[in-house]
XYZ file of C-alpha atoms in Angstrom:
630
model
C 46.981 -45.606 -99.577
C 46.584 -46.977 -95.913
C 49.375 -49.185 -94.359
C 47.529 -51.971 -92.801
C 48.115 -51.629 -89.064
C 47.437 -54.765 -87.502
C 48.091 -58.450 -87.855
C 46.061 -60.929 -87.989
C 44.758 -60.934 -84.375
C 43.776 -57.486 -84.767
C 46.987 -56.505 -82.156
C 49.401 -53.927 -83.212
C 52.495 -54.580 -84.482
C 55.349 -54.402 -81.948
C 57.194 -50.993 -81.753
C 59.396 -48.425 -79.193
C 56.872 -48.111 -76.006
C 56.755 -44.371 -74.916
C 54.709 -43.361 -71.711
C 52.383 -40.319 -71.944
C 53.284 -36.885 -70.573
C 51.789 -36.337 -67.294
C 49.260 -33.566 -68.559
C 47.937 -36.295 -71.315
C 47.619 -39.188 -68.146
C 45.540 -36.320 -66.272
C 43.631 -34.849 -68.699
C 42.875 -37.704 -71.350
C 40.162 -39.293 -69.303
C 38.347 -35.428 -69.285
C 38.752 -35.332 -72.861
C 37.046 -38.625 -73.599
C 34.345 -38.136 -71.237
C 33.573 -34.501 -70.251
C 34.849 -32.504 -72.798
C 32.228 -32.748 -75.522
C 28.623 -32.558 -75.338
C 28.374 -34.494 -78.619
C 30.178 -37.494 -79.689
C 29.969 -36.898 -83.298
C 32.577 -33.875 -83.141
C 35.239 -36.232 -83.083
C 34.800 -36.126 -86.734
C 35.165 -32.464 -86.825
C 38.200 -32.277 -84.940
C 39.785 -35.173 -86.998
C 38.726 -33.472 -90.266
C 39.830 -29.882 -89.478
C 43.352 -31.558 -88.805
C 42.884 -33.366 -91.975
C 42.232 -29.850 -93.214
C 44.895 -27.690 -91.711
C 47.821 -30.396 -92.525
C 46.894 -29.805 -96.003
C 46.952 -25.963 -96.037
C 50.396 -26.195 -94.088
C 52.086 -28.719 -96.913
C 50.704 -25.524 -99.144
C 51.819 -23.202 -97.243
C 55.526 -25.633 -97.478
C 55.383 -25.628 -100.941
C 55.904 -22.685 -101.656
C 59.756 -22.544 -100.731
C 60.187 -26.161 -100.705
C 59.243 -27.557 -103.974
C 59.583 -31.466 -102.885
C 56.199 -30.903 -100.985
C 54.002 -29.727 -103.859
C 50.447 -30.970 -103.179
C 49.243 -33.509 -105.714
C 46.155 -32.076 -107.585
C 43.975 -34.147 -106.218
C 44.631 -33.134 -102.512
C 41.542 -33.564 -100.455
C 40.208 -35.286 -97.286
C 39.164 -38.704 -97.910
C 36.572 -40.505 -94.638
C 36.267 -44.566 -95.183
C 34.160 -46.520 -93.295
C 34.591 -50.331 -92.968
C 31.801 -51.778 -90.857
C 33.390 -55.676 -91.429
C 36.359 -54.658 -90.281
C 34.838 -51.882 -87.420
C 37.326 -49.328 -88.772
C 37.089 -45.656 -89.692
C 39.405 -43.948 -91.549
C 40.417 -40.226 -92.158
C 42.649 -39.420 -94.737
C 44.830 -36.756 -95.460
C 47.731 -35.564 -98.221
C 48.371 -32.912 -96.001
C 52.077 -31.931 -94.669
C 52.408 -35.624 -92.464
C 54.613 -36.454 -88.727
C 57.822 -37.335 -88.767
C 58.730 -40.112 -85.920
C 59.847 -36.970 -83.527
C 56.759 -35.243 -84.749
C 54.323 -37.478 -83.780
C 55.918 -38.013 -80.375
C 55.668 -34.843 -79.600
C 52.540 -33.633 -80.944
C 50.575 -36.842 -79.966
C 52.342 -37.718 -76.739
C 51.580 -34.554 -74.849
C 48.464 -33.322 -74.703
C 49.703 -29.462 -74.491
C 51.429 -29.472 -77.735
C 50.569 -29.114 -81.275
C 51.886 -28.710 -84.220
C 49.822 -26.713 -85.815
C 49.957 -24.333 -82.736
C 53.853 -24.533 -83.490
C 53.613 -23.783 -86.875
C 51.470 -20.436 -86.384
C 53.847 -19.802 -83.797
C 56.834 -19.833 -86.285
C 54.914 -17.531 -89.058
C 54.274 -15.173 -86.394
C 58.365 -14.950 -85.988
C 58.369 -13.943 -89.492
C 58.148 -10.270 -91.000
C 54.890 -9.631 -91.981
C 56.596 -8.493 -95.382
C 58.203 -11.773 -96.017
C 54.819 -13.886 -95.783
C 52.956 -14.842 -98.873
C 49.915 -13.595 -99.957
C 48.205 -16.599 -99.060
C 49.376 -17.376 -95.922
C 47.181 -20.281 -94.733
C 44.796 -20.299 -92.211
C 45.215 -22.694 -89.566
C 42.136 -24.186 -88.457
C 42.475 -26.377 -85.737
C 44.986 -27.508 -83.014
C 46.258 -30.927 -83.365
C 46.768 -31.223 -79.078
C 43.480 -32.089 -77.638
C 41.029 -31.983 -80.682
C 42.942 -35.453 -81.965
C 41.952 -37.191 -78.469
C 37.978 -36.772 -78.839
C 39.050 -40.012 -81.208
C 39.077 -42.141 -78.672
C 35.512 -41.365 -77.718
C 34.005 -43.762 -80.205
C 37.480 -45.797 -80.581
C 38.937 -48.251 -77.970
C 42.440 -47.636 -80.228
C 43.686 -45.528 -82.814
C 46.611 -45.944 -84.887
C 48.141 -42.774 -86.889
C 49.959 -43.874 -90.158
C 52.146 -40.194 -91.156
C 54.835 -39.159 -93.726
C 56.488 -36.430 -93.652
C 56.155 -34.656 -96.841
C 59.780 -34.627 -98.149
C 60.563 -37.992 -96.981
C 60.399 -41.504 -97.727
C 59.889 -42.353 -94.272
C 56.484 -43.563 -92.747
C 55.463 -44.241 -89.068
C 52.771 -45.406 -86.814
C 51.638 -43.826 -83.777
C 49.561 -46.518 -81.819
C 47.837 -46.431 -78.908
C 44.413 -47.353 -76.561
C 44.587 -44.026 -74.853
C 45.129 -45.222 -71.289
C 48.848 -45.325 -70.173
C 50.998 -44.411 -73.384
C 51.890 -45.293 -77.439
C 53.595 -47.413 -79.478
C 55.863 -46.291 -82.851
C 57.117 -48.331 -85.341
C 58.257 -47.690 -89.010
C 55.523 -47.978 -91.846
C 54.816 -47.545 -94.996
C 52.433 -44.864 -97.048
C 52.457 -44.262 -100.522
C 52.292 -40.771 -100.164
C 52.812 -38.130 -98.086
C 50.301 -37.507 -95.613
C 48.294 -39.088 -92.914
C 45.748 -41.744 -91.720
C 43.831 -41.663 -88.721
C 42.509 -45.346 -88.441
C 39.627 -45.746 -85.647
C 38.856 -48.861 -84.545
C 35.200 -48.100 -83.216
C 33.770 -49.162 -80.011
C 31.076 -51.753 -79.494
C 28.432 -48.960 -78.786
C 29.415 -46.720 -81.655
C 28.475 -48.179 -85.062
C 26.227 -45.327 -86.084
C 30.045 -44.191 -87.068
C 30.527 -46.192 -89.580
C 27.450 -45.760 -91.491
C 28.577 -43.966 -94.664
C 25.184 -41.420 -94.620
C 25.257 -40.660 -91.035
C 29.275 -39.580 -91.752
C 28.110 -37.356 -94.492
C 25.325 -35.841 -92.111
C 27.916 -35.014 -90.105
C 30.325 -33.363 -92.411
C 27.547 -31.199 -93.674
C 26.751 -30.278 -90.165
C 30.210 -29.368 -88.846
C 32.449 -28.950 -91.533
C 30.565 -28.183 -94.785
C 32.522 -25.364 -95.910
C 35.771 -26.162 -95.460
C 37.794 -25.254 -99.237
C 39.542 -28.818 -99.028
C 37.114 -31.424 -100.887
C 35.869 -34.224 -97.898
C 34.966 -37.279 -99.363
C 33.213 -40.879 -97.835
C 33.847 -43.919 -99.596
C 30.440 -45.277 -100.492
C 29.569 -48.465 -102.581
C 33.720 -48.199 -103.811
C 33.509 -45.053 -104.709
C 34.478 -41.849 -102.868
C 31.344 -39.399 -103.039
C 31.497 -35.566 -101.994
C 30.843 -34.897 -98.535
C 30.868 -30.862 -98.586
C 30.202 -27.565 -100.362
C 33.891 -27.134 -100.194
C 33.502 -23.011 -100.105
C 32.801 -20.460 -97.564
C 30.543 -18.130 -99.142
C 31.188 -15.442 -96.733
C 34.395 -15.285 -97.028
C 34.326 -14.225 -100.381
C 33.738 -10.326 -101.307
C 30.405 -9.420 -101.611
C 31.366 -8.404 -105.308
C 32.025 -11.863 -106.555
C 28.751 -13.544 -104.605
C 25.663 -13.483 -106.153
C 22.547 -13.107 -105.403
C 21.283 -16.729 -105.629
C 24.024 -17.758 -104.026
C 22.661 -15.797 -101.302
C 19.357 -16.810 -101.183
C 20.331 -20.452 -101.423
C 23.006 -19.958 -98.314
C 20.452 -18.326 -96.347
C 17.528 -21.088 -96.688
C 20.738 -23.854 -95.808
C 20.956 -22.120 -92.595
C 17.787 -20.590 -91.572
C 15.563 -23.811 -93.008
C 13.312 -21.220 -94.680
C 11.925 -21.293 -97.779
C 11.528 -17.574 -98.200
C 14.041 -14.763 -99.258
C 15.600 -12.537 -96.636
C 14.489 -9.317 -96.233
C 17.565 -7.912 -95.447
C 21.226 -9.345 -96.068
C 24.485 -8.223 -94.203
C 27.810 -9.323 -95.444
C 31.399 -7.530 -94.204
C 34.582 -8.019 -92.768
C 35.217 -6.844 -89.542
C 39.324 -5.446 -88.897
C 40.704 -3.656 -86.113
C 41.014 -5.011 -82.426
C 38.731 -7.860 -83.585
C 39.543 -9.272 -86.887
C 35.775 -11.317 -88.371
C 33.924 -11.492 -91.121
C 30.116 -12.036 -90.717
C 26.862 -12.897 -92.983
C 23.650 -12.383 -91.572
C 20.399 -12.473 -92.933
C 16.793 -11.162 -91.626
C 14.438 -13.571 -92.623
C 11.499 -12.138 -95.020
C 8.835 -13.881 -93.309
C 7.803 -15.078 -90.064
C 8.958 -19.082 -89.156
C 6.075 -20.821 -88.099
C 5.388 -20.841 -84.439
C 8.846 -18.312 -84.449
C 8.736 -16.615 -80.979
C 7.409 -18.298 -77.753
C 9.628 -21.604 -78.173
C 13.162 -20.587 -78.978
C 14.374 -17.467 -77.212
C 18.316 -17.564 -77.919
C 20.059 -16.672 -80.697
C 20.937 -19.577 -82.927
C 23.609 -17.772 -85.607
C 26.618 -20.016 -85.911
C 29.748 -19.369 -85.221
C 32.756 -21.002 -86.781
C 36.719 -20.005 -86.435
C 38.306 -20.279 -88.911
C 35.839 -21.286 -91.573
C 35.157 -24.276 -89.161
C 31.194 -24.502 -87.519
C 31.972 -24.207 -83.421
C 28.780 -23.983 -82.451
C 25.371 -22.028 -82.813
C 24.684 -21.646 -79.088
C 27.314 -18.747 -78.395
C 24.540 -16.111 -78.140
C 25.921 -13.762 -80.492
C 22.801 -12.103 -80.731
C 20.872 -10.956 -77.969
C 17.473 -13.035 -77.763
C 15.647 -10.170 -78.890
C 17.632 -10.197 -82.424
C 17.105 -14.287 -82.640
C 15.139 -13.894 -85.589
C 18.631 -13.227 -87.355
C 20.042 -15.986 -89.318
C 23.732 -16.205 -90.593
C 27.265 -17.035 -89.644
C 29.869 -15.119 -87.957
C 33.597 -16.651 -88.648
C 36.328 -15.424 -86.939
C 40.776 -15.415 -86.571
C 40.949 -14.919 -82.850
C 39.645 -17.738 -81.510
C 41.587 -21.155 -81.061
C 40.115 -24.548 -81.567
C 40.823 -25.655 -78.250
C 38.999 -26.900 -75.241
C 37.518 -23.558 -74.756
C 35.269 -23.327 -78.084
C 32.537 -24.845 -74.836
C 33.321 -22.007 -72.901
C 33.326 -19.052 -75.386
C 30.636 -17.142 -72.871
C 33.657 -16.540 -70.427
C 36.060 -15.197 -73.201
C 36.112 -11.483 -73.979
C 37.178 -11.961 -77.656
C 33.423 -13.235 -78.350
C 31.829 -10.116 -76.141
C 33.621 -8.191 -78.457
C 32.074 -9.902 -81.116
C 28.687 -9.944 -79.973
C 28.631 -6.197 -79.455
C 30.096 -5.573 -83.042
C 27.672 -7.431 -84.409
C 24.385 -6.453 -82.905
C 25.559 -2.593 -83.343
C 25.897 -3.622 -87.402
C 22.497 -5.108 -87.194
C 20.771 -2.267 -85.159
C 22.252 0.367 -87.882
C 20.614 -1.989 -90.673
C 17.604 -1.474 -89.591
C 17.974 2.109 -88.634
C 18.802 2.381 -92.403
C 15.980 0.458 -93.562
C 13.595 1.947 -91.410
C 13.785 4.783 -93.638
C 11.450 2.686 -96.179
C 8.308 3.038 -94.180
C 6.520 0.471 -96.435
C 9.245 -2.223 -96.280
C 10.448 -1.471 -92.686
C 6.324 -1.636 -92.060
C 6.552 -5.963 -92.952
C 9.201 -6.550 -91.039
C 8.057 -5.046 -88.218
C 4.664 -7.259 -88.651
C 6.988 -10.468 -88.416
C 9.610 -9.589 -85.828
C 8.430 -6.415 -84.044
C 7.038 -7.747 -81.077
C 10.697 -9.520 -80.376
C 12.487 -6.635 -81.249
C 10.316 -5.314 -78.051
C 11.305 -7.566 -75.520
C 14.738 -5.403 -76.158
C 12.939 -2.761 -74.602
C 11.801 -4.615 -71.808
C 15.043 -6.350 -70.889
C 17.725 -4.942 -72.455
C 19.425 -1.299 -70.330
C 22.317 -0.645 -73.075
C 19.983 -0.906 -76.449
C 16.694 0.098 -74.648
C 16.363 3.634 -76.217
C 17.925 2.409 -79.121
C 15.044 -0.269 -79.587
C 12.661 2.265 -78.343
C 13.104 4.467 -81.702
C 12.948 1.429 -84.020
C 9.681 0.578 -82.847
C 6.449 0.920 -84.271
C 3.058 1.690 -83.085
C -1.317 1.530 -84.382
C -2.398 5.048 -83.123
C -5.799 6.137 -82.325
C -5.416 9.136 -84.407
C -3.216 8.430 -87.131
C -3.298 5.408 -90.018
C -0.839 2.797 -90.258
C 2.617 2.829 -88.165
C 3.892 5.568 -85.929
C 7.093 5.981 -83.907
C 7.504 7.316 -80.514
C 9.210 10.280 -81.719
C 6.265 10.908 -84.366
C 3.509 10.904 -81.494
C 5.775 13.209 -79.244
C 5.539 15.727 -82.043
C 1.993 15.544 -82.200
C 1.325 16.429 -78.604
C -1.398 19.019 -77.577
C -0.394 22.210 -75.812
C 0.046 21.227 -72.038
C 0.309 17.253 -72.953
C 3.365 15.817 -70.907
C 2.975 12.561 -71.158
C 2.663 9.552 -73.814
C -0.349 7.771 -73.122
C -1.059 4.306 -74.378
C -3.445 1.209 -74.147
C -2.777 -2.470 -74.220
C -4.974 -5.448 -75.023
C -5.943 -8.795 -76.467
C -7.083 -8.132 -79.680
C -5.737 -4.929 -82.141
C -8.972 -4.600 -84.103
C -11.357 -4.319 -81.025
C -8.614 -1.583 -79.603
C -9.488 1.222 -81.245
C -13.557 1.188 -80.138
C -12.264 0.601 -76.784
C -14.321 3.133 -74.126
C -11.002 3.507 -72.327
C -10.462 5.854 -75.502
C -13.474 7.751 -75.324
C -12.397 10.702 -72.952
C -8.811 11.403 -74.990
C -10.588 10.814 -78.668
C -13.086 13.503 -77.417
C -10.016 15.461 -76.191
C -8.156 15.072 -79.470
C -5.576 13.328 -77.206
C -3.791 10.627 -78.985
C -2.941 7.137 -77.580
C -0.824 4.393 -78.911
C -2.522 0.957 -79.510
C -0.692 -2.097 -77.724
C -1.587 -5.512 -78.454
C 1.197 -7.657 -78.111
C 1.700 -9.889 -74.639
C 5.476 -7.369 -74.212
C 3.476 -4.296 -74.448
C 2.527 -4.668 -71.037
C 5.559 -5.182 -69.709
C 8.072 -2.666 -71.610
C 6.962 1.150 -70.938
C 7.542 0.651 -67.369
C 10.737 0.071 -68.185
C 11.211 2.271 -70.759
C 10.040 4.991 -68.249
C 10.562 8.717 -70.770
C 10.622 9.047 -74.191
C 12.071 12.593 -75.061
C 11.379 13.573 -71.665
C 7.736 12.461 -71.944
C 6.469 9.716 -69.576
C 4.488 6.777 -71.080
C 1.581 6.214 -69.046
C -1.392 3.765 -68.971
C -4.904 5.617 -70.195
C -5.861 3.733 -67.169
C -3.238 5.722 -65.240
C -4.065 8.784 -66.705
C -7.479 9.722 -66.124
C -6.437 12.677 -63.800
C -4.465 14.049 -66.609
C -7.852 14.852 -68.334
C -8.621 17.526 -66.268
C -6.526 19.825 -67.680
C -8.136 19.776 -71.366
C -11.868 20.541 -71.397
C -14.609 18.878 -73.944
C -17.866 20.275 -74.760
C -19.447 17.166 -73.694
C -18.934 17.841 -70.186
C -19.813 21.561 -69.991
C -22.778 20.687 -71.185
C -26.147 18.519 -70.387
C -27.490 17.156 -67.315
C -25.707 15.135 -64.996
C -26.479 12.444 -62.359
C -26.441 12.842 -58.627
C -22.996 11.231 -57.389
C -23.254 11.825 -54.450
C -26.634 9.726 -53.635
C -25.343 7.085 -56.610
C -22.230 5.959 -55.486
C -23.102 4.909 -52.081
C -25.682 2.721 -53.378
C -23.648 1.584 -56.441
C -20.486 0.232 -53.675
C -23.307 -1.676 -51.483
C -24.987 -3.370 -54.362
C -21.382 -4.465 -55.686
C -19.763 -5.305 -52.633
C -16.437 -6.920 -52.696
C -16.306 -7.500 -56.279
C -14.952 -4.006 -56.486
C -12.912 -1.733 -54.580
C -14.222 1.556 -55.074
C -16.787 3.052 -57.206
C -15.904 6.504 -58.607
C -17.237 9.287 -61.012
C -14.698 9.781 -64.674
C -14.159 11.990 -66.688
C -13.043 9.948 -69.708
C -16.000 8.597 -70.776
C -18.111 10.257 -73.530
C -20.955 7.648 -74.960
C -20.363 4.297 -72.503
C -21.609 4.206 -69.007
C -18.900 2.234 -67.074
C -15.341 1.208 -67.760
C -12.435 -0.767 -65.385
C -9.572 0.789 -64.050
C -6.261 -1.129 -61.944
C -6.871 -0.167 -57.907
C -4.395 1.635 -56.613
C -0.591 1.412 -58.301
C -0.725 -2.502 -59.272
C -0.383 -3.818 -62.512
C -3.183 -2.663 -64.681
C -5.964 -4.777 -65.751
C -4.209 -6.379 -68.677
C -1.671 -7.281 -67.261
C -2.880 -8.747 -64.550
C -4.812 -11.048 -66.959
C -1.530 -11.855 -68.723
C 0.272 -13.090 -65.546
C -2.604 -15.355 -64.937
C -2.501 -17.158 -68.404
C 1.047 -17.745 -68.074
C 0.247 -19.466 -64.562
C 1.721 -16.876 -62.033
C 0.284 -16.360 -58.682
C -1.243 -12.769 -59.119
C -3.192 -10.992 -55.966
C -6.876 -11.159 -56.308
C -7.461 -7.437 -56.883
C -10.666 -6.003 -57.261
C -10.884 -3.427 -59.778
C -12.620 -0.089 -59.774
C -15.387 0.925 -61.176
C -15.642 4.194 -62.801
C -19.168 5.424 -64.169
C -19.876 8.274 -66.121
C -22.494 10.940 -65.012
C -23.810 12.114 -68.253
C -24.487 8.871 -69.860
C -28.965 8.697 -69.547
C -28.071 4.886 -67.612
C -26.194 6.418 -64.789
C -29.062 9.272 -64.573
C -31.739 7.094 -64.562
C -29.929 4.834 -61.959
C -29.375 7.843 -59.676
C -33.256 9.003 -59.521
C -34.113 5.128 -59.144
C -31.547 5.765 -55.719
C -33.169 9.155 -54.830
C -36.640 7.020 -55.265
C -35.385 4.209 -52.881
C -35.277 1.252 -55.297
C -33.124 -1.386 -55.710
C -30.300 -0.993 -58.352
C -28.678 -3.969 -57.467
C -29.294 -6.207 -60.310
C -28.460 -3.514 -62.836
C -25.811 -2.586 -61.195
C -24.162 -6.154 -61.444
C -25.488 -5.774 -64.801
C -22.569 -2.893 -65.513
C -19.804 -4.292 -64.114
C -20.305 -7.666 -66.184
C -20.617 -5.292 -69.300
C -17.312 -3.456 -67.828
C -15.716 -6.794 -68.001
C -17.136 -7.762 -71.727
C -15.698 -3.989 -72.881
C -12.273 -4.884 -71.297
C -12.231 -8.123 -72.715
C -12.903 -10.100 -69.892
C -16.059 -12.895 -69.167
C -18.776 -12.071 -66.508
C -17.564 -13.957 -63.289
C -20.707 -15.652 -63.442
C -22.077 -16.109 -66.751
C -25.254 -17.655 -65.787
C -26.280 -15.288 -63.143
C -25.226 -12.576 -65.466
C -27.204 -14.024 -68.072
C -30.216 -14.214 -65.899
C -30.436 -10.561 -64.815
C -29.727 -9.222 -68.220
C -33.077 -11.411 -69.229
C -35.082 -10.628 -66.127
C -34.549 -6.378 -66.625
C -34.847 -6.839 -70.766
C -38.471 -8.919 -69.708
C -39.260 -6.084 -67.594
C -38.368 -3.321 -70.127
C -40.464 -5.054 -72.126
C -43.374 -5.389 -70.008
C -43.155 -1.574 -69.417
C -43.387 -0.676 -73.166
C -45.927 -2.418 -73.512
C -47.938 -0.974 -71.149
């Protein structure tokens, strides 16, 4: 099939000289160099050329009856490592002499840009059914060739005629072209691979590749391996079919190719987009959690691919807070071109990415509706569908009503909207708490004046929750407020715990309380939201609150060393007894460094000093002790 393009001392044969166009002397050096991140995408330029000549000799065909593809029309990849050579072969529609002067020798042109160009001249009555799809542009993709290839020779015939010819040249100042031979219509792309380049020419690492970039392309790609030529691709892109005629296996199996899970998706989303955009998407949410999914990874990674050909998976389709999505979004109104690595500029793609995370976002509105099911996903993927909330202005209240809380009143999930029609009479705001562990929230003594208030507060134990309801601000026209925020709030709803029973002396306490503690608080104060502990913590002044404080730390951020408040509750028998001690003039200093260790412990802190705490804990047990038994 391939004309042998050199003679003996590996020079090529001798042919008309033609200069390159001026854009090709400027811009071929970029190409080579600066253009791609990745060398191996040569291959996928080369093979969606391969591709797209084939669909056009189809396309041909079908009025011209001398161009019929032979039945066994595919895209054939040989690697010969003795002879350094790579070859890409195609029975596609082929270059005439004037073709591949003009298509090859100027870097602007291409023929497959032409040949859209001329169908869009056409009525759109007068076009076939299947009107091909035109995947690539033969202008600048063909140049990433000479990446791995000091020269490249191009063997074409035009389908039609018996005439071959070869395009030859080392990329620097122009080409060669002289007559051929090829059995066939078609082309060859013969690469003659650089010294530092032989990983291309390793039969396994081509099919790699393939699979990577151009795995569902409907032409067959094969590699020659051991003399034979072995499939390289799936050859069909699942989601372009209609959902109808895909089944469910086929599903599953598509989704663990490009996800790398083993599981089954949860959810799967598969439609065809028309209108200003034209695109057809499949997405699947994954129906478990990835292992250590989250805290590495915050970008989107669904792939996009024009045409049914992979561009990339690092055009943020999704925002980061959907990244747990998995799929592929193909579209018709992008080019192949030298923009595909700069699709963030291009408003045909922000088009795209709004489309799609609307059709997610109404998924799961949908599903939410199955409390159970919606209940596991939100297990997995509910704290990233949070960070929405935090960073997101267009889709915060939209994220805000898809999430899901623990309450302290009710079992299992709650929304927002749920809690707001559960408020007491007089309740204006939506209080919540936030912390390190979920199961030690709910005995927290930062509850203990709402529980005995019948006020209800959200649970927060996710690292986001202390970030988000400051940004989320209202819900409903109800403002989400710290428990540690909202102690003033409690004044309005009275308990019969504090109408009753004796309480301790403030007034002489206090005082005493702020000496003993010194600097290692800010202010001792009396609460009101404290039913059966003595002490609890609260943020100083309108900081960050305790938590997250503690969160900024761990993640290495200079945070203010702000002493906290201590609040102490004048019906619990401690406080009373530490009051008379006061009134007696003793010494409550030890105990009262006793209480604001055991704040810390109940907040889910350690003692500053665990020794010295340790100590005085002994030493007033010992004496306890020594009292009883007296």
């Amino acid at each position: 099939m391939v004309d042998q393009v050199t003679g003996q001392d590996g020079a090529a044969p001798a042919g008309e000289e033609h200069a390159f166009s001026a854009e090709v002397g400027r811009l071929l050096d970029l190409v080579v160099h600066a253009l791609y991140s990745e060398r191996e995408i040569f291959l996928r330029e080369l093979v969606a050329n391969a591709a797209d000549a084939t669909d056009r000799r189809r396309f041909e065909a079908l009025t011209d009856a001398a161009r019929t593809l032979p039945e066994d029309a595919k895209v054939r990849i040989d690697p010969d490592k003795d002879a350094r050579r790579l070859t890409i072969s195609d029975d596609g529609a082929g270059m005439s002499k004037d073709e591949l002067a003009r298509n090859l020798g100027t870097i602007a042109r291409s023929g497959t840009r032409a040949f859209g160009q001329e169908l869009e001249k056409q009525k759109p009555e007068d076009l076939p059914k299947d009107r091909p799809s035109l995947i690539g542009q033969f202008g600048v993709g063909f140049y990433a060739a000479f990446m791995v290839a000091d020269h490249v020779d191009v063997v074409s015939r035009r389908a039609g005629s018996d005439e071959a010819w070869r395009w030859s040249s080392d990329g620097k100042g122009g080409f060669t072209l002289s007559p051929a031979t090829r059995e066939r219509p078609g082309t060859d792309i013969i690469l003659h691979i650089k010294e530092d380049a032989d990983e291309f020419l390793d039969a396994w690492r081509l099919e790699a590749i393939v699979r990577k970039w151009a795995d569902h392309i409907v032409w067959p790609i094969t590699i020659r391996r051991d003399g034979e030529d072995a499939p390289a691709n799936v050859g069909t892109a699942l989601w372009r079919k209609p959902r109808s005629e895909v089944t469910e296996d086929q599903l599953n199996d598509f989704y663990r190719h490009v996800s790398h899970n083993f599981d089954t998706p949860w959810a799967t989303l598969h439609w065809h987009a028309e209108g200003t955009i034209d695109f057809t998407a499949l997405l699947f949410i994954p129906g478990s959690r990835p292992f250590e999914f989250g805290e590495q990874v915050r970008d989107s990674r669904v792939r996009l691919h024009v045409r049914r050909m992979f561009i990339t998976d690092d055009a943020a389709l999704l925002p980061s807070w959907l990244r747990f999505v998995q799929g592929v979004v193909d579209t018709e109104d992008l080019p192949l071109n030298v923009s595909r690595e700069m699709l963030q500029a291009t408003p045909v793609l922000a088009r795209i990415r709004k489309a799609v995370t609307n059709r997610v976002l109404n998924e799961l509105r949908t599903r939410a509706k199955d409390a159970e099911s919606y209940a596991g996903f939100w297990e997995n993927f509910g704290p990233v569908l949070k960070e929405g909330v935090w960073d997101d202005a267009e889709y915060r209240t939209d994220l805000a009503g898809l999430a899901r809380f623990r309450s302290s009143a009710v079992e299992g999930w709650t929304t927002l909207a749920e809690y707001v029609s559960r408020l007491k009479d007089g309740q204006e705001a939506i209080y919540y708490l936030t912390g390190d562990n979920p199961d030690t929230l709910p005995a927290s003594p930062q509850l203990e004046g709402f529980r005995a208030r019948g006020i209800e507060v959200l649970l927060l134990s996710d690292p986001v929750d202390s970030f988000w309801p400051e940004r989320l601000g209202t819900f409903e026209g109800k403002a989400l407020r710290s428990v540690s925020q909202g102690h003033a709030d409690l004044e309005k709803f009275a308990t019969a715990e504090e109408e009753t029973g004796p309480r301790a002396d403030l007034d002489v306490l206090l005082p005493a309380l702020k000496t003993a503690l010194g600097e290692a608080v800010s202010d001792v104060r009396g609460t009101n939201r404290l039913v059966g502990s003595a002490v609890v913590l609260s943020a100083a002044g309108q900081g960050p609150d305790l938590q997250l404080q503690r969160l900024l730390r761990r993640s290495g951020q200079a945070v203010p060393d702000l002493a906290p408040v201590l609040e102490v509750n004048a019906t619990h028998p401690l406080v009373r007894d530490l009051a008379e001690r006061v009134a007696r003039g003793e010494s409550v200093r030890d105990i009262a460094l006793i209480l604001l260790d055991i704040a810390r412990i109940q907040d889910g802190e350690s003692p500053k000093d665990p020794a010295g705490f340790a100590s005085r804990l002994t030493a007033t047990l010992t004496r306890a002790a020594d009292v009883a038994a007296s």
